[in-house]
C-alpha positions as semicolon CSV with decimal commas, in nm:
position;residue;x (nm);y (nm);z (nm)
1;M;-9,467;-7,240;-9,316
2;L;-9,198;-7,183;-9,053
3;T;-9,384;-7,408;-8,811
4;V;-9,403;-7,687;-9,069
5;L;-9,033;-7,648;-9,149
6;A;-8,943;-7,657;-8,779
7;L;-9,148;-7,972;-8,728
8;A;-8,985;-8,134;-9,031
9;L;-8,636;-8,049;-8,904
10;A;-8,722;-8,176;-8,557
11;G;-8,851;-8,499;-8,710
12;L;-8,535;-8,538;-8,918
13;A;-8,315;-8,473;-8,614
14;G;-8,513;-8,730;-8,414
15;W;-8,481;-8,985;-8,692
16;W;-8,105;-8,926;-8,718
17;W;-8,064;-8,959;-8,341
18;W;-8,263;-9,285;-8,340
19;Q;-8,061;-9,419;-8,630
20;G;-7,737;-9,332;-8,455
21;R;-7,840;-9,515;-8,139
22;H;-7,939;-9,830;-8,330
23;W;-7,689;-9,833;-8,617
24;R;-7,448;-10,122;-8,668
25;P;-7,218;-10,181;-8,966
26;S;-7,338;-10,424;-9,231
27;E;-7,264;-10,786;-9,144
28;L;-7,206;-10,852;-9,514
29;R;-6,917;-10,608;-9,516
30;Y;-6,800;-10,672;-9,159
31;P;-6,894;-11,030;-9,070
32;V;-6,695;-11,036;-8,743
33;Q;-6,864;-10,812;-8,485
34;G;-6,880;-10,787;-8,107
35;A;-6,875;-10,552;-7,810
36;L;-6,655;-10,394;-7,545
37;V;-6,804;-10,456;-7,200
38;G;-6,717;-10,342;-6,848
39;E;-6,883;-10,332;-6,509
40;G;-7,022;-9,988;-6,594
41;D;-7,247;-10,154;-6,849
42;G;-7,429;-10,341;-6,574
43;A;-7,571;-10,687;-6,638
44;V;-7,518;-10,790;-7,000
45;R;-7,700;-11,075;-7,174
46;F;-7,420;-11,224;-7,378
47;D;-7,657;-11,468;-7,545
48;I;-7,838;-11,166;-7,689
49;V;-7,506;-11,013;-7,799
50;K;-7,448;-11,336;-7,990
51;G;-7,801;-11,324;-8,128
52;L;-7,735;-10,974;-8,260
53;G;-7,452;-11,112;-8,469
54;G;-7,169;-11,083;-8,216
55;S;-6,894;-11,343;-8,221
56;F;-6,658;-11,187;-7,965
57;V;-6,640;-10,953;-7,668
58;Y;-6,358;-10,761;-7,507
59;L;-6,397;-10,729;-7,131
60;E;-6,245;-10,451;-6,924
61;A;-6,026;-10,623;-6,666
62;S;-5,790;-10,372;-6,505
63;R;-5,740;-9,996;-6,477
64;G;-5,408;-9,833;-6,405
65;A;-5,207;-9,967;-6,114
66;Q;-5,488;-10,072;-5,881
67;G;-5,830;-10,061;-6,044
68;R;-6,003;-10,390;-6,122
69;D;-6,325;-10,454;-6,306
70;R;-6,534;-10,643;-6,054
71;A;-6,744;-10,801;-6,329
72;F;-6,453;-10,938;-6,534
73;I;-6,449;-11,298;-6,415
74;A;-6,828;-11,331;-6,419
75;N;-6,846;-11,167;-6,762
76;L;-6,574;-11,396;-6,895
77;G;-6,762;-11,706;-6,787
78;A;-7,096;-11,577;-6,916
79;A;-6,947;-11,475;-7,252
80;R;-6,793;-11,817;-7,303
81;D;-7,113;-11,990;-7,198
82;A;-7,287;-11,792;-7,473
83;G;-7,037;-11,913;-7,731
84;L;-6,846;-11,586;-7,766
85;E;-6,470;-11,551;-7,792
86;A;-6,338;-11,318;-7,523
87;G;-6,040;-11,094;-7,465
88;A;-5,920;-10,878;-7,175
89;A;-5,864;-10,503;-7,186
90;H;-5,650;-10,281;-6,963
91;V;-5,726;-9,910;-6,924
92;F;-5,395;-9,722;-6,940
93;D;-5,316;-9,460;-6,675
94;P;-5,044;-9,218;-6,792
95;C;-4,982;-9,116;-6,432
96;A;-4,885;-9,465;-6,307
97;P;-4,560;-9,656;-6,372
98;A;-4,583;-9,930;-6,632
99;H;-4,461;-10,210;-6,405
100;T;-4,738;-10,149;-6,150
101;Q;-5,001;-10,141;-6,424
102;A;-4,867;-10,463;-6,573
103;A;-4,874;-10,629;-6,229
104;N;-5,237;-10,524;-6,190
105;F;-5,326;-10,678;-6,526
106;V;-5,140;-11,000;-6,446
107;I;-5,330;-11,040;-6,119
108;A;-5,666;-10,963;-6,282
109;V;-5,628;-11,175;-6,596
110;P;-5,536;-11,544;-6,590
111;R;-5,281;-11,679;-6,834
112;D;-5,516;-11,844;-7,081
113;S;-5,430;-11,934;-7,439
114;K;-5,799;-11,923;-7,535
115;L;-5,823;-11,549;-7,469
116;L;-5,808;-11,310;-7,761
117;P;-5,500;-11,083;-7,781
118;P;-5,504;-10,837;-7,489
119;A;-5,600;-10,477;-7,558
120;I;-5,473;-10,156;-7,398
121;L;-5,732;-9,876;-7,398
122;L;-5,565;-9,535;-7,436
123;D;-5,769;-9,226;-7,366
124;R;-5,660;-9,045;-7,050
125;D;-5,430;-8,745;-7,093
126;A;-5,122;-8,694;-6,873
127;E;-5,226;-8,331;-6,833
128;F;-5,430;-8,439;-6,532
129;C;-5,146;-8,619;-6,350
130;L;-5,039;-8,472;-6,015
131;E;-4,676;-8,477;-6,127
132;P;-4,576;-8,362;-6,479
133;V;-4,525;-8,647;-6,727
134;S;-4,356;-8,580;-7,061
135;E;-4,468;-8,722;-7,392
136;A;-4,141;-8,915;-7,415
137;A;-4,210;-9,069;-7,075
138;I;-4,560;-9,170;-7,181
139;Q;-4,427;-9,343;-7,490
140;S;-4,152;-9,517;-7,294
141;E;-4,385;-9,636;-7,016
142;L;-4,641;-9,755;-7,268
143;M;-4,378;-9,962;-7,452
144;T;-4,273;-10,118;-7,120
145;L;-4,637;-10,197;-7,040
146;V;-4,684;-10,352;-7,386
147;N;-4,381;-10,578;-7,337
148;Q;-4,485;-10,692;-6,990
149;I;-4,846;-10,765;-7,081
150;E;-4,729;-10,953;-7,390
151;A;-4,493;-11,161;-7,177
152;H;-4,789;-11,262;-6,960
153;A;-5,036;-11,320;-7,244
154;G;-4,793;-11,482;-7,485
155;R;-4,920;-11,279;-7,781
156;P;-4,901;-10,922;-7,915
157;V;-5,132;-10,660;-7,767
158;I;-5,379;-10,444;-7,954
159;L;-5,346;-10,070;-7,892
160;A;-5,671;-9,873;-7,871
161;P;-5,593;-9,499;-7,874
162;S;-5,873;-9,247;-7,885
163;A;-5,845;-8,978;-8,150
164;A;-5,735;-8,722;-7,888
165;F;-5,473;-8,957;-7,740
166;E;-5,334;-9,035;-8,084
167;R;-5,311;-8,667;-8,179
168;R;-5,101;-8,596;-7,872
169;Y;-4,886;-8,908;-7,835
170;R;-4,882;-9,058;-8,188
171;V;-4,858;-9,416;-8,066
172;G;-4,999;-9,552;-8,392
173;G;-4,689;-9,447;-8,579
174;R;-4,440;-9,526;-8,305
175;I;-4,543;-9,871;-8,181
176;E;-4,596;-10,143;-8,441
177;R;-4,899;-10,323;-8,304
178;N;-5,248;-10,378;-8,433
179;L;-5,475;-10,080;-8,374
180;W;-5,825;-10,050;-8,236
181;L;-5,973;-9,716;-8,338
182;A;-6,306;-9,546;-8,270
183;R;-6,543;-9,330;-8,471
184;N;-6,919;-9,345;-8,480
185;R;-7,065;-9,457;-8,813
186;A;-6,757;-9,384;-9,024
187;E;-6,430;-9,573;-9,051
188;P;-6,154;-9,401;-8,852
189;T;-5,832;-9,292;-9,021
190;Y;-5,669;-9,081;-8,749
191;A;-5,379;-9,319;-8,676
192;G;-5,238;-9,302;-9,027
193;R;-5,256;-9,677;-9,088
194;P;-5,527;-9,944;-9,103
195;W;-5,721;-10,055;-8,798
196;A;-5,773;-10,414;-8,686
197;L;-6,072;-10,333;-8,464
198;W;-6,314;-10,044;-8,491
199;T;-6,560;-9,916;-8,230
200;A;-6,827;-9,826;-8,481
201;N;-7,096;-9,718;-8,235
202;D;-7,007;-9,625;-7,878
203;A;-7,370;-9,613;-7,763
204;L;-7,561;-9,891;-7,936
205;V;-7,904;-9,949;-7,786
206;T;-7,982;-10,322;-7,768
207;E;-8,189;-10,567;-7,569
208;A;-7,865;-10,710;-7,428
209;A;-7,822;-10,446;-7,157
210;A;-8,007;-10,165;-6,986
211;T;-7,735;-9,923;-7,096
212;P;-7,597;-9,867;-7,449
213;L;-7,307;-10,090;-7,552
214;R;-6,986;-10,011;-7,735
215;W;-7,018;-10,207;-8,061
216;V;-6,697;-10,322;-8,228
217;V;-6,614;-10,479;-8,563
218;A;-6,302;-10,654;-8,688
219;Q;-6,125;-10,580;-9,014
220;P;-6,264;-10,822;-9,275
């Protein structure tokens, strides 16, 4: 009996794991879906992303003050060739001054009115900076970065704080911009107000890439 129960539980766990790796929100409820893609995802077939129901992609473009995504330009062209709308994302570094991060984004991302609103991905904690950085300084530098990226893009940014970043720095309640939140399989509520974009599965297995993709939906 115990062996049968163990096998049943193992089967259930395997089914749940498989479901988690392949789950996407209903297109009936969330008709606008897409993905977040960076060079770490390797070669991505954007035509397959579109075939899966995607209509947009966000592409990692710059990281901190110096990092660049080497695949950004190629991914941008390929995404557009596949008929997808595309936007650029900057990975925020709490250890680097805002003006150097904004300069990095400006160099990496052309001024292009056809791009979706730029996104700032917020996950890294200032605890790991070589020099201490206060929460007030993080919030101030982030607001400066927001203003400078918006001046380049000509449209408001989308802020994408992780749950841990939001708990510590509370940007969702302090900076009035659209939010991009993340939580696998369940709508996120950690920012205290509605999201505009939601990373609904951060490891979706598809035929579009050899590695799992971060699957994103827009608020209907």
